[in-house]
XYZ file of C-alpha atoms in Angstrom:
376
model
C 118.848 100.506 215.960
C 117.555 99.064 212.869
C 116.330 96.051 215.148
C 114.620 98.503 217.592
C 113.066 99.991 214.424
C 112.327 97.260 212.926
C 109.866 96.651 216.664
C 108.374 99.364 216.839
C 104.539 98.931 216.510
C 103.531 100.014 212.465
C 101.287 102.518 213.197
C 104.122 104.378 214.800
C 106.531 106.309 211.807
C 109.652 106.751 212.326
C 111.891 109.722 212.944
C 113.206 110.066 208.592
C 116.851 111.372 211.126
C 117.225 108.535 211.844
C 116.399 106.343 209.289
C 118.926 108.704 207.112
C 121.700 107.889 209.865
C 120.514 104.103 208.992
C 120.638 104.056 205.976
C 124.071 106.442 204.719
C 126.182 104.117 208.171
C 125.075 100.683 205.781
C 126.403 99.008 203.162
C 125.661 95.524 202.598
C 122.224 93.736 201.372
C 120.900 92.465 204.581
C 120.727 95.760 206.087
C 118.796 97.248 202.924
C 116.450 94.358 203.122
C 115.933 95.400 206.728
C 115.627 98.384 206.095
C 113.357 98.317 202.841
C 111.288 96.203 205.630
C 111.452 99.008 208.120
C 109.806 100.948 205.013
C 107.367 98.481 204.411
C 105.909 98.029 208.069
C 106.010 102.541 208.398
C 103.676 102.499 204.941
C 106.584 104.226 203.662
C 105.261 102.398 199.910
C 107.301 105.356 197.756
C 111.168 105.010 200.393
C 110.566 100.852 199.560
C 110.733 101.392 195.715
C 113.636 104.159 195.891
C 115.404 102.528 198.738
C 114.830 98.903 196.330
C 116.461 100.385 193.690
C 119.193 101.858 195.312
C 120.415 97.638 195.759
C 123.238 97.268 193.337
C 121.759 93.152 193.597
C 118.671 92.533 194.899
C 117.810 89.118 196.385
C 113.977 87.516 196.919
C 113.927 88.793 200.238
C 114.239 92.328 198.491
C 112.148 91.613 196.017
C 108.993 89.511 198.086
C 109.084 92.339 200.480
C 108.861 95.525 197.222
C 105.473 92.612 195.779
C 104.819 92.461 199.769
C 104.310 96.611 199.773
C 102.338 96.770 196.707
C 100.169 92.795 197.586
C 96.159 93.254 196.209
C 97.857 95.735 193.384
C 98.762 95.354 190.085
C 101.896 96.799 190.707
C 102.369 93.963 192.255
C 102.275 91.926 189.840
C 104.052 93.962 187.353
C 106.811 93.746 190.719
C 106.800 90.121 189.743
C 107.221 89.933 185.732
C 110.162 92.561 186.780
C 111.618 89.849 189.989
C 111.853 86.607 186.759
C 114.202 89.532 184.515
C 116.056 89.619 186.680
C 116.049 86.628 187.129
C 115.677 86.032 190.335
C 113.561 82.792 191.435
C 109.965 83.153 193.969
C 109.574 81.499 196.867
C 106.740 80.293 199.032
C 105.761 83.315 200.914
C 105.901 85.138 196.989
C 104.035 83.341 195.166
C 101.491 83.284 198.000
C 101.689 86.514 198.960
C 100.798 87.004 194.936
C 97.681 83.527 195.011
C 95.985 86.669 197.058
C 96.523 88.783 194.628
C 95.268 87.827 192.237
C 92.410 86.085 194.554
C 91.070 89.888 195.088
C 92.359 91.784 191.323
C 90.189 88.063 190.238
C 93.139 87.623 187.471
C 92.216 83.981 187.874
C 94.768 83.474 184.011
C 97.594 85.186 186.492
C 97.064 83.254 189.664
C 96.650 80.293 187.128
C 100.064 80.518 185.316
C 101.204 80.612 189.384
C 100.438 77.807 189.871
C 102.003 75.535 186.832
C 105.692 77.727 187.880
C 104.757 76.688 191.302
C 104.617 73.587 190.589
C 107.013 73.877 188.531
C 109.407 74.599 192.002
C 108.010 72.346 193.582
C 107.137 74.440 196.409
C 103.248 74.868 195.171
C 102.302 72.229 197.927
C 104.501 74.318 200.738
C 103.032 76.354 204.187
C 101.881 79.882 202.599
C 101.877 79.084 198.844
C 99.225 75.899 198.881
C 96.978 78.348 202.037
C 96.985 81.153 199.341
C 96.509 78.209 196.460
C 93.492 77.267 198.153
C 92.592 80.380 199.088
C 92.265 82.324 195.692
C 90.114 78.833 193.585
C 87.626 80.011 196.647
C 87.770 83.404 196.273
C 87.927 82.839 192.502
C 84.941 80.386 192.568
C 86.353 76.637 192.091
C 85.613 75.994 193.460
C 86.319 72.460 192.982
C 90.226 73.110 192.348
C 90.043 74.437 195.769
C 89.020 71.003 196.873
C 91.120 69.140 194.506
C 93.581 70.790 195.756
C 93.051 70.311 199.092
C 92.816 66.954 199.254
C 96.650 66.329 197.899
C 98.262 68.414 200.647
C 100.873 67.098 202.854
C 99.734 66.009 206.051
C 99.869 69.776 207.778
C 96.974 69.562 210.387
C 97.276 72.972 210.949
C 96.923 73.466 207.211
C 94.426 71.439 206.483
C 92.413 72.768 208.354
C 93.033 76.872 208.578
C 92.108 75.218 204.185
C 89.221 73.461 205.607
C 87.313 76.481 207.629
C 89.198 79.123 204.743
C 86.758 76.820 202.018
C 83.488 76.881 203.782
C 83.962 80.906 205.176
C 84.083 81.612 200.935
C 80.369 79.116 201.582
C 81.522 76.377 199.057
C 80.069 73.334 199.919
C 82.290 70.120 201.903
C 82.460 66.035 200.216
C 83.675 63.837 201.899
C 87.440 63.907 201.046
C 87.280 67.354 202.385
C 85.201 66.217 205.376
C 87.597 63.668 205.965
C 91.767 65.794 205.464
C 90.285 68.023 207.784
C 88.594 64.877 211.299
C 91.472 63.703 210.233
C 93.722 67.621 210.903
C 91.903 68.383 214.060
C 93.295 64.509 215.278
C 96.742 64.826 214.774
C 96.031 68.194 216.639
C 95.046 66.746 218.904
C 91.783 69.587 219.120
C 88.620 67.319 220.065
C 86.360 70.308 219.847
C 87.309 70.940 216.317
C 86.825 67.190 216.171
C 82.639 67.527 217.019
C 82.810 70.810 215.620
C 83.588 68.605 211.607
C 81.496 66.567 213.008
C 78.629 69.003 213.616
C 79.134 70.150 210.094
C 78.814 66.473 208.153
C 75.603 65.822 210.474
C 74.207 68.973 209.206
C 75.171 68.306 205.214
C 73.570 65.531 205.836
C 77.908 63.620 205.208
C 77.278 62.248 208.927
C 76.392 58.883 207.188
C 79.047 58.286 204.602
C 82.263 56.271 204.250
C 84.326 58.180 204.477
C 83.098 60.959 206.642
C 82.474 58.009 208.815
C 85.803 56.355 208.793
C 87.181 59.414 210.465
C 84.989 59.490 212.626
C 85.434 56.492 214.285
C 89.530 57.294 214.232
C 89.177 60.420 215.540
C 87.276 59.791 218.371
C 89.585 56.278 218.797
C 92.912 58.747 218.688
C 91.215 61.099 221.899
C 90.733 57.722 223.553
C 86.637 58.318 222.891
C 86.228 54.726 222.300
C 82.373 54.550 222.813
C 81.857 57.220 221.161
C 83.999 56.019 217.793
C 81.682 53.092 218.666
C 78.391 54.562 218.251
C 79.727 56.413 214.766
C 80.683 53.202 214.063
C 76.694 51.274 214.774
C 75.616 53.804 212.534
C 76.526 53.097 209.611
C 78.124 49.235 210.426
C 75.771 48.037 207.615
C 78.018 50.625 204.541
C 81.507 50.313 206.689
C 84.695 49.420 204.504
C 87.422 47.368 205.960
C 89.242 50.562 205.684
C 86.194 51.127 209.029
C 86.120 48.007 210.478
C 90.271 48.333 210.350
C 90.151 51.553 212.571
C 87.512 50.621 215.121
C 89.096 47.665 216.849
C 92.720 49.445 216.608
C 90.575 51.424 218.618
C 90.203 48.606 220.878
C 93.364 47.079 220.236
C 95.530 49.626 222.801
C 94.311 46.594 225.969
C 90.065 45.196 225.203
C 91.665 41.417 223.877
C 88.053 40.623 223.681
C 86.084 43.756 221.608
C 88.963 42.613 219.169
C 88.174 39.369 218.499
C 84.803 39.811 218.314
C 84.944 42.955 215.498
C 87.313 40.814 213.719
C 84.514 37.676 214.251
C 81.787 40.223 213.033
C 83.667 41.587 209.732
C 84.780 38.232 208.219
C 80.493 37.065 208.943
C 80.219 40.591 207.478
C 82.187 38.845 204.330
C 84.682 40.963 205.055
C 88.170 39.649 203.532
C 90.515 41.333 206.428
C 94.353 43.216 205.194
C 97.684 43.468 206.845
C 96.101 46.500 208.717
C 93.723 44.126 210.702
C 96.079 41.786 211.729
C 98.130 44.102 212.644
C 95.394 45.469 215.019
C 94.808 42.269 216.224
C 98.878 41.317 216.588
C 99.179 44.330 218.601
C 96.193 43.673 221.224
C 98.901 40.277 221.382
C 101.379 41.975 222.164
C 100.440 44.279 224.024
C 98.735 41.655 227.253
C 101.845 40.043 226.377
C 100.715 37.248 224.816
C 103.724 35.821 221.798
C 101.780 32.645 221.954
C 98.031 34.533 220.276
C 100.222 37.606 218.869
C 102.625 34.541 216.633
C 99.327 32.474 216.133
C 98.463 35.416 214.352
C 101.213 35.917 212.323
C 100.941 32.440 211.129
C 97.171 32.617 210.270
C 98.337 35.511 207.849
C 100.703 34.610 206.316
C 99.173 31.000 206.114
C 95.838 31.487 205.790
C 95.480 34.711 204.043
C 98.565 34.700 202.097
C 99.343 37.746 202.944
C 103.028 39.360 203.002
C 103.722 40.625 206.632
C 105.003 44.124 207.035
C 107.730 45.042 209.195
C 105.367 47.029 211.240
C 104.296 43.418 211.690
C 108.186 41.798 212.704
C 108.300 44.615 215.392
C 105.137 43.079 216.606
C 105.873 39.511 216.843
C 109.585 40.870 217.919
C 108.087 42.363 220.767
C 106.284 40.018 221.767
C 108.520 36.645 222.178
C 111.146 39.248 223.641
C 109.437 40.477 226.097
C 109.967 36.187 227.080
C 113.150 35.868 226.844
C 113.554 34.452 223.270
C 116.104 36.866 221.858
C 118.255 34.508 219.954
C 115.101 33.452 217.706
C 114.074 37.070 217.377
C 117.483 38.247 216.670
C 117.587 35.024 214.198
C 113.147 36.338 212.304
C 115.580 40.508 212.435
C 118.747 39.161 210.341
C 116.175 37.068 208.213
C 113.571 39.310 206.578
C 112.653 38.804 204.034
C 113.626 41.874 201.761
C 115.603 43.702 204.426
C 112.341 44.808 205.910
C 114.383 45.232 209.699
C 113.938 48.320 210.418
C 115.079 50.717 213.702
C 111.548 49.730 214.869
C 112.761 46.326 214.815
C 116.099 47.477 216.822
C 114.532 49.722 218.903
C 112.239 47.160 220.336
C 114.615 44.312 220.303
C 117.327 46.993 221.717
C 114.655 47.021 224.193
C 113.916 43.923 225.448
C 117.596 43.010 225.471
C 118.379 45.542 227.119
C 116.077 44.111 229.936
C 117.054 40.722 229.848
C 120.088 41.359 230.849
C 121.739 40.705 227.226
C 125.244 42.313 227.106
C 126.075 41.169 224.312
C 122.401 41.139 222.238
C 122.474 45.633 223.649
C 125.855 46.795 221.801
C 124.656 44.544 218.639
C 121.297 45.919 218.500
C 122.239 49.385 219.783
C 125.012 49.883 216.669
C 122.946 48.466 214.296
C 120.730 51.090 214.906
C 123.040 53.719 215.494
C 123.498 52.463 211.544
C 119.609 53.529 211.261
C 120.417 57.126 211.616
C-alpha cells in the first residue's frame, strides 16, 4: 500500500486514515523513511517533521528528506546543522539541496563552508553536488568560481553541458575553457545540434578564432565524421593553431585517408611545429587501419630514433596490430612481452588475441586469453 501511495501524483493528498494504518504497522526505519517521503510529496511539511522525530536513529536518507521538505528556507540550514550534531554526514543529494537553498537565500558564507565540507568528503565533483555548486556560484554572482568549478569537473558530458547552459542562463559570459568543455561534452553525447549551438554562440561572442575553442570544434566535428566542417574551422585559424589543434585534425583523417594524414603532418612540420606522441599515434593508426605494416613500423622507428619519443602502450598496440595482420605472430608476441616498463595492457592482449585467432594459432590464442583474463 505504501508504494502505491508513493506513486500517487503530488497533487493528490493521501487519505489520513490510510496513512495512519500504515504508520501504526511500521516498525523499521526503511518504511518510516518512505512514509516521510510520502508526506513530503504531499506537501505535508508539519507531518514530515512530526514523523521524523519519531524515528529512533534517522539516517542520511531521513535527514535529506527532512531538509528537502524545507528547501529554500532557513529551516533547511537549521536541520542540516542538527544533522551534523547527530552526527550524520551528508551525501551529494543532501548538499545539492543545501547549495540551492544557499543560492535562494543568498547565504554565500554558508555555501562556502558547504563547499569546503564537500571537498573534505570527496563529493564536490559528484553529479548532483557539482551541478548545484555551479548553480550556487552563478546565482551568487561569482562567475569566476562557477567557471572554475565547471572547468574542474570530471568528464561527465551531461553534467558539463547542463552546467554550461545554467551559466549562460544566468547571464554570465563564456570563456574559451567553458566553451571548449561544452564542445567536448556535446561530442561525447553525440549531439550534433548542441555542437552547432555552441559553435554559433562562440561565433557571436568572438571566441570562434580562439585556438582552444577552435581545437574543440575541430575535434567535435571530427567525432561526428564531419571532416570537411572540421577542416573549414581549422583553415580559418591555421595561423594560430598549435600542435594540439593539428593533432585533432590529423586524427580525423586517420580512419582511412592516408594521403591527407601525411599531407597535414608535412604541413605541420613545415610551419615549425614539432610532432608529439599524439601526432605519431594518428599517423600509425592510419597505416595500421590500411594494413600497411612496413609504413607502420617505419613511423614507429622514426618516433623513437629521430624524435627520441618514448612510445606509449597505444603505439605498441598499433604496431602489434599491423604486424599481426600479416602473420608475424611470434614477433609481435615477443614485442608485447619485452615492452619497457611492462606497458602491455588489455588492449594489447586483445589485439594479439584477435590476430592470432584470425591466423588460427590456437596456442597463442589460449595464452592471450589467459593474459586478458588476468587484466580484468
